[in-house]
Amino acid sequence: MSRNIKSANIAFRKHDHRRCQRELLSAARRVCELRKLRLTTRRRQVLEILLISHQPLGAYDILAELNRAASGERIAPPIVYRALEFLLAEGFIHRIESRNAFISCVHPGHLCAAQFLICRDCERVAELENSDAALLAQADVLGFAVDHSVVEITGVCAECQKHGG
Amino acid sequence: MSRNIKSANIAFRKHDHRRCQRELLSAARRVCELRKLRLTTRRRQVLEILLISHQPLGAYDILAELNRAASGERIAPPIVYRALEFLLAEGFIHRIESRNAFISCVHPGHLCAAQFLICRDCERVAELENSDAALLAQADVLGFAVDHSVVEITGVCAECQKHGG
DNA sequence: CTGGTTACGTTATAATATAACATTATGTCG
DNA sequence: CGACATAATGTTATATTATAACGTAACCAG
């Protein structure tokens, strides 16, 4: 559990983010190779944009970033949404439903049931990896076959509680 | 726990829904009276539409229903969104983030941390009342002050597993 | 090198949500 | 009562998020 909490906290801890970016990108490359999938330029670009920070971005933010980078081109929404769809399916990113936004996964390719702590002050998002045993047990009692879980907790992070007063 | 599971299951169990509707509506009335709030015609209409079933409805579905009922009037989106905002704030309904939809609460006014089991076959939604102790404990360890939680589990309900094969 | 498949590009539009401001209803206090 | 303050509703326009539909290009298996 302490490992999870530590890893969960990555967005909140100081770390060598250049390296973090590089590692997450090459992890994605490796996973794609293993799965015989194509991490095409577009897909990589979208992933790279999400890897710039550990914050969630809207599809149109990503779109704007793409269009800003590639001056001249005029990229349209479906391109971004298709790349996002791929990255989601392979577990390289997550969708934050309560924000209509997307965020890079800190355990790429695991297809884990992620849980998020979202600070409404600083907007940072921590990803926890724990699955919720109690809830899954309850689903099981009801005979409900779980596919996908969305767990998004909004509140104020420790740091903002100190600073914000 | 068995009580929760039972109540959770209301959308899935046969029950006297006329009565269920009446009870949930009068519960809302009582809560508003207690809190000195106005359950105006519009707000009541929107709640009634959501009480027609235990299924989630989109804002524009509700809008269409309002406009169909009141022939002649041409009600606009902000009216619906404002009523929804009120009903959400008072805990009479919930928002299902992963569907951009709204659903009546089976414990009106409790401001409970609801959790949902959403069947992707029959689209029915069960509301569980349990809060997730493990997750909250973990948030606590991180010093994160929880405000609001979104827990939405998608899968296939027991009934659809039998029928769908 | 050709036919099937996958990914990308383009246009248009659907679906969801809110800003901004005008109007009406409600409660309250002299 | 009646005038004010507040809350709620109504109206117009527009922002934001997402997808349908169809054509083109890239890839790769035989």
mmCIF file of C-alpha atoms (C1' of nucleotides) in Angstrom:
data_model
loop_
_atom_site.group_PDB
_atom_site.id
_atom_site.type_symbol
_atom_site.label_atom_id
_atom_site.label_comp_id
_atom_site.label_asym_id
_atom_site.label_seq_id
_atom_site.Cartn_x
_atom_site.Cartn_y
_atom_site.Cartn_z
ATOM 1 C CA MET A 1 0.000 0.000 0.000
ATOM 2 C CA SER A 2 2.770 2.447 0.759
ATOM 3 C CA ARG A 3 4.095 1.850 -2.737
ATOM 4 C CA ASN A 4 0.756 2.794 -4.189
ATOM 5 C CA ILE A 5 0.492 5.898 -2.146
ATOM 6 C CA LYS A 6 3.961 6.897 -3.177
ATOM 7 C CA SER A 7 3.305 6.286 -6.848
ATOM 8 C CA ALA A 8 -0.105 7.837 -6.562
ATOM 9 C CA ASN A 9 1.464 10.971 -5.444
ATOM 10 C CA ILE A 10 3.714 11.543 -8.412
ATOM 11 C CA ALA A 11 1.864 14.575 -9.674
ATOM 12 C CA PHE A 12 2.323 16.118 -6.245
ATOM 13 C CA ARG A 13 5.936 15.225 -5.629
ATOM 14 C CA LYS A 14 8.965 16.911 -7.068
ATOM 15 C CA HIS A 15 10.574 14.608 -9.576
ATOM 16 C CA ASP A 16 12.745 14.646 -12.679
ATOM 17 C CA HIS A 17 9.898 15.160 -15.070
ATOM 18 C CA ARG A 18 12.012 15.075 -18.240
ATOM 19 C CA ARG A 19 13.009 11.601 -17.275
ATOM 20 C CA CYS A 20 9.468 10.709 -16.242
ATOM 21 C CA GLN A 21 8.229 11.784 -19.684
ATOM 22 C CA ARG A 22 10.927 9.820 -21.480
ATOM 23 C CA GLU A 23 10.237 6.707 -19.458
ATOM 24 C CA LEU A 24 6.483 6.803 -19.922
ATOM 25 C CA LEU A 25 6.889 7.339 -23.656
ATOM 26 C CA SER A 26 9.299 4.471 -24.094
ATOM 27 C CA ALA A 27 7.094 2.281 -21.934
ATOM 28 C CA ALA A 28 4.288 3.029 -24.389
ATOM 29 C CA ARG A 29 6.560 2.180 -27.290
ATOM 30 C CA ARG A 30 7.518 -1.110 -25.719
ATOM 31 C CA VAL A 31 3.920 -2.044 -24.983
ATOM 32 C CA CYS A 32 2.888 -1.261 -28.552
ATOM 33 C CA GLU A 33 5.678 -3.362 -29.916
ATOM 34 C CA LEU A 34 4.645 -6.248 -27.708
ATOM 35 C CA ARG A 35 1.029 -5.915 -28.717
ATOM 36 C CA LYS A 36 1.834 -5.402 -32.409
ATOM 37 C CA LEU A 37 0.187 -1.995 -32.366
ATOM 38 C CA ARG A 38 1.269 1.131 -34.160
ATOM 39 C CA LEU A 39 2.219 4.097 -32.061
ATOM 40 C CA THR A 40 1.931 6.385 -35.059
ATOM 41 C CA THR A 41 3.150 9.962 -35.187
ATOM 42 C CA ARG A 42 -0.271 11.364 -34.374
ATOM 43 C CA ARG A 43 -0.770 9.015 -31.470
ATOM 44 C CA ARG A 44 2.689 9.741 -30.165
ATOM 45 C CA GLN A 45 2.141 13.487 -30.512
ATOM 46 C CA VAL A 46 -1.052 13.325 -28.491
ATOM 47 C CA LEU A 47 0.592 11.185 -25.850
ATOM 48 C CA GLU A 48 3.559 13.563 -25.697
ATOM 49 C CA ILE A 49 1.250 16.502 -25.177
ATOM 50 C CA LEU A 50 -0.388 14.689 -22.280
ATOM 51 C CA LEU A 51 3.046 13.831 -20.912
ATOM 52 C CA ILE A 52 4.075 17.482 -20.746
ATOM 53 C CA SER A 53 2.530 17.537 -17.291
ATOM 54 C CA HIS A 54 0.566 15.285 -14.992
ATOM 55 C CA GLN A 55 -2.472 17.493 -15.391
ATOM 56 C CA PRO A 56 -5.577 16.586 -17.316
ATOM 57 C CA LEU A 57 -6.199 18.321 -20.638
ATOM 58 C CA GLY A 58 -9.382 18.690 -22.647
ATOM 59 C CA ALA A 59 -9.500 17.306 -26.176
ATOM 60 C CA TYR A 60 -9.597 20.822 -27.538
ATOM 61 C CA ASP A 61 -6.582 21.852 -25.476
ATOM 62 C CA ILE A 62 -4.686 19.009 -27.075
ATOM 63 C CA LEU A 63 -6.000 20.040 -30.453
ATOM 64 C CA ALA A 64 -4.807 23.606 -29.917
ATOM 65 C CA GLU A 65 -1.403 22.357 -28.869
ATOM 66 C CA LEU A 66 -1.135 20.190 -31.980
ATOM 67 C CA ASN A 67 -2.126 23.079 -34.196
ATOM 68 C CA ARG A 68 0.283 25.417 -32.459
ATOM 69 C CA ALA A 69 3.169 22.981 -32.889
ATOM 70 C CA ALA A 70 2.491 22.182 -36.529
ATOM 71 C CA SER A 71 2.043 25.650 -37.938
ATOM 72 C CA GLY A 72 0.409 25.477 -41.327
ATOM 73 C CA GLU A 73 -1.586 22.317 -40.716
ATOM 74 C CA ARG A 74 -5.116 22.727 -39.512
ATOM 75 C CA ILE A 75 -5.902 19.604 -37.561
ATOM 76 C CA ALA A 76 -9.545 18.778 -36.859
ATOM 77 C CA PRO A 77 -11.199 17.261 -33.768
ATOM 78 C CA PRO A 78 -11.708 13.708 -35.045
ATOM 79 C CA ILE A 79 -7.962 13.261 -35.333
ATOM 80 C CA VAL A 80 -7.481 14.038 -31.681
ATOM 81 C CA TYR A 81 -10.433 11.967 -30.561
ATOM 82 C CA ARG A 82 -9.208 8.974 -32.521
ATOM 83 C CA ALA A 83 -5.753 9.179 -31.029
ATOM 84 C CA LEU A 84 -7.297 9.523 -27.577
ATOM 85 C CA GLU A 85 -9.479 6.500 -28.210
ATOM 86 C CA PHE A 86 -6.432 4.421 -29.044
ATOM 87 C CA LEU A 87 -4.430 5.642 -26.062
ATOM 88 C CA LEU A 88 -7.375 4.968 -23.744
ATOM 89 C CA ALA A 89 -7.955 1.488 -25.114
ATOM 90 C CA GLU A 90 -4.320 0.577 -24.534
ATOM 91 C CA GLY A 91 -4.198 2.068 -21.078
ATOM 92 C CA PHE A 92 -1.686 4.825 -21.808
ATOM 93 C CA ILE A 93 -4.067 7.527 -20.686
ATOM 94 C CA HIS A 94 -7.228 7.886 -18.635
ATOM 95 C CA ARG A 95 -10.344 9.914 -19.080
ATOM 96 C CA ILE A 96 -11.430 12.074 -16.163
ATOM 97 C CA GLU A 97 -15.175 11.925 -16.589
ATOM 98 C CA SER A 98 -15.997 14.680 -14.164
ATOM 99 C CA ARG A 99 -13.800 17.082 -16.139
ATOM 100 C CA ASN A 100 -14.224 15.871 -19.699
ATOM 101 C CA ALA A 101 -10.479 15.652 -19.769
ATOM 102 C CA PHE A 102 -7.647 13.236 -20.402
ATOM 103 C CA ILE A 103 -4.543 12.502 -18.384
ATOM 104 C CA SER A 104 -1.491 10.335 -18.941
ATOM 105 C CA CYS A 105 -1.416 7.102 -16.977
ATOM 106 C CA VAL A 106 1.469 6.575 -14.629
ATOM 107 C CA HIS A 107 1.327 2.803 -15.150
ATOM 108 C CA PRO A 108 1.102 2.641 -18.917
ATOM 109 C CA GLY A 109 -0.501 -0.393 -20.401
ATOM 110 C CA HIS A 110 -1.644 -1.939 -17.124
ATOM 111 C CA LEU A 111 -5.351 -1.470 -17.790
ATOM 112 C CA CYS A 112 -5.640 -0.980 -14.050
ATOM 113 C CA ALA A 113 -8.733 0.373 -12.348
ATOM 114 C CA ALA A 114 -7.485 3.841 -11.614
ATOM 115 C CA GLN A 115 -8.797 6.154 -8.966
ATOM 116 C CA PHE A 116 -8.171 9.876 -8.937
ATOM 117 C CA LEU A 117 -7.823 12.517 -6.283
ATOM 118 C CA ILE A 118 -8.524 15.866 -7.906
ATOM 119 C CA CYS A 119 -7.602 19.060 -6.088
ATOM 120 C CA ARG A 120 -10.094 21.787 -6.902
ATOM 121 C CA ASP A 121 -7.626 24.491 -5.910
ATOM 122 C CA CYS A 122 -4.440 23.637 -7.773
ATOM 123 C CA GLU A 123 -6.161 21.291 -10.244
ATOM 124 C CA ARG A 124 -3.521 18.637 -9.805
ATOM 125 C CA VAL A 125 -4.614 15.039 -10.058
ATOM 126 C CA ALA A 126 -3.141 12.071 -8.230
ATOM 127 C CA GLU A 127 -3.662 8.611 -9.627
ATOM 128 C CA LEU A 128 -4.131 5.773 -7.158
ATOM 129 C CA GLU A 129 -3.863 2.226 -8.342
ATOM 130 C CA ASN A 130 -5.846 0.454 -5.642
ATOM 131 C CA SER A 131 -9.000 -1.198 -6.652
ATOM 132 C CA ASP A 132 -11.814 -0.921 -4.191
ATOM 133 C CA ALA A 133 -12.292 -4.379 -2.750
ATOM 134 C CA ALA A 134 -15.411 -3.504 -0.754
ATOM 135 C CA LEU A 135 -17.229 -2.093 -3.727
ATOM 136 C CA LEU A 136 -16.240 -4.932 -6.011
ATOM 137 C CA ALA A 137 -17.395 -7.391 -3.378
ATOM 138 C CA GLN A 138 -20.729 -5.639 -3.235
ATOM 139 C CA ALA A 139 -21.078 -5.688 -7.013
ATOM 140 C CA ASP A 140 -20.306 -9.381 -6.840
ATOM 141 C CA VAL A 141 -23.058 -10.013 -4.271
ATOM 142 C CA LEU A 142 -25.477 -8.385 -6.693
ATOM 143 C CA GLY A 143 -24.203 -10.575 -9.512
ATOM 144 C CA PHE A 144 -22.959 -7.541 -11.379
ATOM 145 C CA ALA A 145 -20.025 -8.198 -13.739
ATOM 146 C CA VAL A 146 -17.732 -5.188 -13.571
ATOM 147 C CA ASP A 147 -16.208 -3.870 -16.760
ATOM 148 C CA HIS A 148 -14.856 -0.492 -15.959
ATOM 149 C CA SER A 149 -14.827 1.742 -12.950
ATOM 150 C CA VAL A 150 -14.747 5.497 -12.629
ATOM 151 C CA VAL A 151 -13.585 6.748 -9.258
ATOM 152 C CA GLU A 152 -12.942 10.464 -9.037
ATOM 153 C CA ILE A 153 -12.600 12.171 -5.702
ATOM 154 C CA THR A 154 -12.644 15.952 -5.620
ATOM 155 C CA GLY A 155 -11.344 17.947 -2.681
ATOM 156 C CA VAL A 156 -8.381 19.951 -1.514
ATOM 157 C CA CYS A 157 -4.869 18.535 -1.453
ATOM 158 C CA ALA A 158 -2.618 18.788 1.594
ATOM 159 C CA GLU A 159 -0.521 21.554 0.083
ATOM 160 C CA CYS A 160 -3.461 23.759 -0.815
ATOM 161 C CA GLN A 161 -4.931 23.291 2.647
ATOM 162 C CA LYS A 162 -1.724 24.746 4.095
ATOM 163 C CA HIS A 163 -1.375 27.622 1.649
ATOM 164 C CA GLY A 164 -4.986 28.456 0.999
ATOM 165 C CA GLY A 165 -5.782 28.730 4.712
ATOM 166 C CA MET B 1 -24.876 -3.946 4.503
ATOM 167 C CA SER B 2 -27.762 -6.090 3.374
ATOM 168 C CA ARG B 3 -30.026 -3.092 3.750
ATOM 169 C CA ASN B 4 -27.826 -1.118 1.409
ATOM 170 C CA ILE B 5 -27.729 -3.825 -1.132
ATOM 171 C CA LYS B 6 -31.473 -4.100 -0.997
ATOM 172 C CA SER B 7 -32.009 -0.395 -1.374
ATOM 173 C CA ALA B 8 -29.297 -0.203 -3.978
ATOM 174 C CA ASN B 9 -31.199 -2.587 -6.026
ATOM 175 C CA ILE B 10 -34.413 -0.648 -6.284
ATOM 176 C CA ALA B 11 -34.041 0.098 -9.962
ATOM 177 C CA PHE B 12 -33.666 -3.608 -10.550
ATOM 178 C CA ARG B 13 -36.409 -4.886 -8.293
ATOM 179 C CA LYS B 14 -40.081 -4.962 -9.024
ATOM 180 C CA HIS B 15 -41.796 -2.408 -6.843
ATOM 181 C CA ASP B 16 -44.848 -0.197 -6.708
ATOM 182 C CA HIS B 17 -43.319 2.617 -8.661
ATOM 183 C CA ARG B 18 -46.323 4.950 -8.453
ATOM 184 C CA ARG B 19 -45.924 4.859 -4.741
ATOM 185 C CA CYS B 20 -42.141 5.158 -4.985
ATOM 186 C CA GLN B 21 -42.583 8.320 -7.080
ATOM 187 C CA ARG B 22 -45.106 9.820 -4.687
ATOM 188 C CA GLU B 23 -42.906 9.104 -1.698
ATOM 189 C CA LEU B 24 -39.755 10.526 -3.214
ATOM 190 C CA LEU B 25 -41.601 13.653 -4.290
ATOM 191 C CA SER B 26 -43.131 14.259 -0.894
ATOM 192 C CA ALA B 27 -39.792 13.586 0.743
ATOM 193 C CA ALA B 28 -38.369 16.370 -1.424
ATOM 194 C CA ARG B 29 -41.230 18.639 -0.424
ATOM 195 C CA ARG B 30 -40.612 17.959 3.246
ATOM 196 C CA VAL B 31 -36.884 18.562 2.956
ATOM 197 C CA CYS B 32 -37.468 21.857 1.160
ATOM 198 C CA GLU B 33 -39.904 22.978 3.811
ATOM 199 C CA LEU B 34 -37.375 22.127 6.517
ATOM 200 C CA ARG B 35 -34.591 23.951 4.709
ATOM 201 C CA LYS B 36 -36.779 26.926 3.786
ATOM 202 C CA LEU B 37 -36.254 26.291 0.110
ATOM 203 C CA ARG B 38 -38.701 26.677 -2.702
ATOM 204 C CA LEU B 39 -39.597 23.594 -4.653
ATOM 205 C CA THR B 40 -41.039 25.714 -7.447
ATOM 206 C CA THR B 41 -43.128 24.427 -10.309
ATOM 207 C CA ARG B 42 -40.162 24.177 -12.644
ATOM 208 C CA ARG B 43 -38.037 22.385 -10.110
ATOM 209 C CA ARG B 44 -40.861 20.028 -9.274
ATOM 210 C CA GLN B 45 -41.501 19.356 -12.957
ATOM 211 C CA VAL B 46 -37.897 18.445 -13.554
ATOM 212 C CA LEU B 47 -37.821 16.217 -10.494
ATOM 213 C CA GLU B 48 -41.052 14.549 -11.566
ATOM 214 C CA ILE B 49 -39.615 13.816 -14.970
ATOM 215 C CA LEU B 50 -36.609 12.181 -13.339
ATOM 216 C CA LEU B 51 -38.945 10.246 -11.055
ATOM 217 C CA ILE B 52 -40.797 8.705 -13.977
ATOM 218 C CA SER B 53 -38.196 5.968 -13.898
ATOM 219 C CA HIS B 54 -35.007 5.091 -12.083
ATOM 220 C CA GLN B 55 -33.042 5.618 -15.266
ATOM 221 C CA PRO B 56 -30.706 8.515 -15.942
ATOM 222 C CA LEU B 57 -31.825 11.185 -18.399
ATOM 223 C CA GLY B 58 -29.809 13.767 -20.265
ATOM 224 C CA ALA B 59 -30.593 17.437 -19.752
ATOM 225 C CA TYR B 60 -31.955 17.627 -23.274
ATOM 226 C CA ASP B 61 -34.177 14.618 -22.709
ATOM 227 C CA ILE B 62 -35.676 16.421 -19.753
ATOM 228 C CA LEU B 63 -35.985 19.555 -21.838
ATOM 229 C CA ALA B 64 -37.820 17.649 -24.555
ATOM 230 C CA GLU B 65 -40.142 16.132 -21.993
ATOM 231 C CA LEU B 66 -40.925 19.554 -20.537
ATOM 232 C CA ASN B 67 -41.609 20.968 -23.958
ATOM 233 C CA ARG B 68 -43.772 18.034 -24.901
ATOM 234 C CA ALA B 69 -45.857 18.353 -21.744
ATOM 235 C CA ALA B 70 -46.331 22.107 -21.950
ATOM 236 C CA SER B 71 -47.362 22.478 -25.566
ATOM 237 C CA GLY B 72 -47.098 26.067 -26.650
ATOM 238 C CA GLU B 73 -44.232 27.026 -24.353
ATOM 239 C CA ARG B 74 -40.746 26.746 -25.763
ATOM 240 C CA ILE B 75 -38.494 26.136 -22.800
ATOM 241 C CA ALA B 76 -34.778 26.755 -23.214
ATOM 242 C CA PRO B 77 -31.782 24.832 -21.831
ATOM 243 C CA PRO B 78 -30.816 27.213 -19.002
ATOM 244 C CA ILE B 79 -34.140 26.573 -17.319
ATOM 245 C CA VAL B 80 -33.479 22.888 -17.125
ATOM 246 C CA TYR B 81 -29.870 23.300 -16.069
ATOM 247 C CA ARG B 82 -30.854 25.655 -13.276
ATOM 248 C CA ALA B 83 -33.465 23.309 -11.942
ATOM 249 C CA LEU B 84 -30.943 20.472 -12.118
ATOM 250 C CA GLU B 85 -28.394 22.570 -10.270
ATOM 251 C CA PHE B 86 -30.862 23.128 -7.455
ATOM 252 C CA LEU B 87 -31.890 19.488 -7.268
ATOM 253 C CA LEU B 88 -28.257 18.396 -7.250
ATOM 254 C CA ALA B 89 -27.293 20.862 -4.542
ATOM 255 C CA GLU B 90 -30.079 19.610 -2.301
ATOM 256 C CA GLY B 91 -29.344 15.969 -2.927
ATOM 257 C CA PHE B 92 -32.594 15.095 -4.698
ATOM 258 C CA ILE B 93 -30.798 13.905 -7.792
ATOM 259 C CA HIS B 94 -27.330 12.805 -8.843
ATOM 260 C CA ARG B 95 -25.274 13.474 -11.893
ATOM 261 C CA ILE B 96 -23.839 10.443 -13.689
ATOM 262 C CA GLU B 97 -20.598 11.913 -14.984
ATOM 263 C CA SER B 98 -19.752 9.084 -17.314
ATOM 264 C CA ARG B 99 -23.076 9.545 -19.114
ATOM 265 C CA ASN B 100 -23.664 13.266 -18.861
ATOM 266 C CA ALA B 101 -26.954 12.375 -17.322
ATOM 267 C CA PHE B 102 -29.045 12.896 -14.237
ATOM 268 C CA ILE B 103 -30.896 10.434 -12.060
ATOM 269 C CA SER B 104 -33.230 10.762 -9.100
ATOM 270 C CA CYS B 105 -31.711 9.949 -5.739
ATOM 271 C CA VAL B 106 -33.290 7.160 -3.755
ATOM 272 C CA HIS B 107 -32.328 8.826 -0.464
ATOM 273 C CA PRO B 108 -33.458 12.382 -1.151
ATOM 274 C CA GLY B 109 -31.724 15.087 0.778
ATOM 275 C CA HIS B 110 -29.104 12.878 2.387
ATOM 276 C CA LEU B 111 -26.154 14.366 0.503
ATOM 277 C CA CYS B 112 -24.698 10.892 0.674
ATOM 278 C CA ALA B 113 -21.690 9.770 -1.317
ATOM 279 C CA ALA B 114 -23.491 7.697 -3.879
ATOM 280 C CA GLN B 115 -21.990 4.944 -5.941
ATOM 281 C CA PHE B 116 -23.544 3.620 -9.103
ATOM 282 C CA LEU B 117 -23.623 0.303 -10.883
ATOM 283 C CA ILE B 118 -24.501 0.953 -14.505
ATOM 284 C CA CYS B 119 -25.535 -1.902 -16.761
ATOM 285 C CA ARG B 120 -24.333 -1.282 -20.290
ATOM 286 C CA ASP B 121 -26.907 -3.689 -21.676
ATOM 287 C CA CYS B 122 -30.190 -2.617 -20.143
ATOM 288 C CA GLU B 123 -28.916 0.825 -19.088
ATOM 289 C CA ARG B 124 -30.388 0.482 -15.630
ATOM 290 C CA VAL B 125 -28.528 2.100 -12.777
ATOM 291 C CA ALA B 126 -28.379 0.919 -9.173
ATOM 292 C CA GLU B 127 -27.478 3.395 -6.486
ATOM 293 C CA LEU B 128 -25.392 2.125 -3.582
ATOM 294 C CA GLU B 129 -25.104 4.212 -0.459
ATOM 295 C CA ASN B 130 -21.899 2.807 0.983
ATOM 296 C CA SER B 131 -18.997 5.107 1.178
ATOM 297 C CA ASP B 132 -15.673 3.557 0.378
ATOM 298 C CA ALA B 133 -13.768 3.409 3.637
ATOM 299 C CA ALA B 134 -10.523 2.159 2.103
ATOM 300 C CA LEU B 135 -10.345 4.937 -0.426
ATOM 301 C CA LEU B 136 -11.243 7.607 2.077
ATOM 302 C CA ALA B 137 -8.588 6.260 4.429
ATOM 303 C CA GLN B 138 -6.039 6.504 1.657
ATOM 304 C CA ALA B 139 -7.053 10.070 0.837
ATOM 305 C CA ASP B 140 -6.662 10.799 4.525
ATOM 306 C CA VAL B 141 -3.126 9.388 4.596
ATOM 307 C CA LEU B 142 -2.270 11.771 1.775
ATOM 308 C CA GLY B 143 -3.801 14.667 3.691
ATOM 309 C CA PHE B 144 -6.424 15.110 1.007
ATOM 310 C CA ALA B 145 -9.701 16.681 2.215
ATOM 311 C CA VAL B 146 -12.524 15.007 0.336
ATOM 312 C CA ASP B 147 -15.389 17.123 -0.949
ATOM 313 C CA HIS B 148 -17.252 15.013 -3.389
ATOM 314 C CA SER B 149 -16.830 11.577 -4.844
ATOM 315 C CA VAL B 150 -17.800 10.119 -8.181
ATOM 316 C CA VAL B 151 -17.978 6.345 -8.244
ATOM 317 C CA GLU B 152 -19.493 4.849 -11.364
ATOM 318 C CA ILE B 153 -19.071 1.194 -12.159
ATOM 319 C CA THR B 154 -20.025 -0.003 -15.624
ATOM 320 C CA GLY B 155 -20.675 -3.626 -16.404
ATOM 321 C CA VAL B 156 -23.453 -6.121 -16.973
ATOM 322 C CA CYS B 157 -26.168 -6.738 -14.400
ATOM 323 C CA ALA B 158 -27.145 -10.206 -13.254
ATOM 324 C CA GLU B 159 -30.320 -10.247 -15.316
ATOM 325 C CA CYS B 160 -28.615 -9.271 -18.575
ATOM 326 C CA GLN B 161 -25.933 -11.896 -17.988
ATOM 327 C CA LYS B 162 -28.668 -14.533 -17.895
ATOM 328 C CA HIS B 163 -30.658 -13.257 -20.864
ATOM 329 C CA GLY B 164 -27.882 -11.916 -23.072
ATOM 330 C CA GLY B 165 -25.908 -15.155 -22.841
ATOM 331 C "C1'" DC C 1 2.618 -5.080 -56.882
ATOM 332 C "C1'" DT C 2 -2.061 -5.674 -55.596
ATOM 333 C "C1'" DG C 3 -5.870 -6.109 -52.495
ATOM 334 C "C1'" DG C 4 -7.337 -5.756 -47.737
ATOM 335 C "C1'" DT C 5 -6.932 -3.357 -43.657
ATOM 336 C "C1'" DT C 6 -5.766 0.317 -40.666
ATOM 337 C "C1'" DA C 7 -5.026 4.989 -39.838
ATOM 338 C "C1'" DC C 8 -5.536 9.684 -41.214
ATOM 339 C "C1'" DG C 9 -7.757 13.836 -43.222
ATOM 340 C "C1'" DT C 10 -11.925 16.816 -44.047
ATOM 341 C "C1'" DT C 11 -16.446 18.637 -43.730
ATOM 342 C "C1'" DA C 12 -20.320 19.103 -41.420
ATOM 343 C "C1'" DT C 13 -23.110 18.714 -37.534
ATOM 344 C "C1'" DA C 14 -24.774 16.698 -33.098
ATOM 345 C "C1'" DA C 15 -24.927 16.902 -28.151
ATOM 346 C "C1'" DT C 16 -23.954 19.159 -23.921
ATOM 347 C "C1'" DA C 17 -23.530 23.402 -21.279
ATOM 348 C "C1'" DT C 18 -23.186 28.323 -19.957
ATOM 349 C "C1'" DA C 19 -22.821 33.632 -20.274
ATOM 350 C "C1'" DA C 20 -25.299 37.649 -20.132
ATOM 351 C "C1'" DC C 21 -29.053 40.205 -19.513
ATOM 352 C "C1'" DA C 22 -34.309 41.092 -19.159
ATOM 353 C "C1'" DT C 23 -38.452 39.957 -16.635
ATOM 354 C "C1'" DT C 24 -41.390 38.173 -13.115
ATOM 355 C "C1'" DA C 25 -42.441 36.413 -8.604
ATOM 356 C "C1'" DT C 26 -41.714 36.368 -3.574
ATOM 357 C "C1'" DG C 27 -40.817 37.845 0.847
ATOM 358 C "C1'" DT C 28 -40.089 41.723 4.148
ATOM 359 C "C1'" DC C 29 -40.088 45.799 6.453
ATOM 360 C "C1'" DG C 30 -41.363 50.592 6.969
ATOM 361 C "C1'" DC D 1 -50.333 48.474 1.632
ATOM 362 C "C1'" DG D 2 -46.362 49.421 -1.355
ATOM 363 C "C1'" DA D 3 -41.563 49.876 -2.381
ATOM 364 C "C1'" DC D 4 -37.401 47.556 -2.084
ATOM 365 C "C1'" DA D 5 -34.296 43.520 -2.137
ATOM 366 C "C1'" DT D 6 -33.745 39.008 -3.453
ATOM 367 C "C1'" DA D 7 -34.574 34.852 -5.783
ATOM 368 C "C1'" DA D 8 -36.245 32.515 -9.643
ATOM 369 C "C1'" DT D 9 -37.454 32.343 -14.331
ATOM 370 C "C1'" DG D 10 -37.291 33.559 -19.192
ATOM 371 C "C1'" DT D 11 -34.636 34.647 -23.553
ATOM 372 C "C1'" DT D 12 -30.968 35.067 -26.808
ATOM 373 C "C1'" DA D 13 -26.851 33.867 -28.207
ATOM 374 C "C1'" DT D 14 -22.855 31.202 -28.068
ATOM 375 C "C1'" DA D 15 -19.264 28.161 -25.994
ATOM 376 C "C1'" DT D 16 -17.630 23.552 -25.355
ATOM 377 C "C1'" DT D 17 -17.336 18.724 -26.184
ATOM 378 C "C1'" DA D 18 -17.957 14.927 -29.385
ATOM 379 C "C1'" DT D 19 -19.162 12.188 -33.518
ATOM 380 C "C1'" DA D 20 -21.037 10.849 -38.276
ATOM 381 C "C1'" DA D 21 -19.916 10.180 -42.814
ATOM 382 C "C1'" DC D 22 -17.056 9.765 -46.388
ATOM 383 C "C1'" DG D 23 -12.678 10.220 -48.966
ATOM 384 C "C1'" DT D 24 -7.465 9.487 -49.084
ATOM 385 C "C1'" DA D 25 -3.078 7.697 -47.766
ATOM 386 C "C1'" DA D 26 -0.023 4.329 -45.482
ATOM 387 C "C1'" DC D 27 1.026 -0.264 -44.305
ATOM 388 C "C1'" DC D 28 1.608 -5.087 -44.851
ATOM 389 C "C1'" DA D 29 0.608 -9.894 -46.218
ATOM 390 C "C1'" DG D 30 0.481 -12.825 -49.860
#
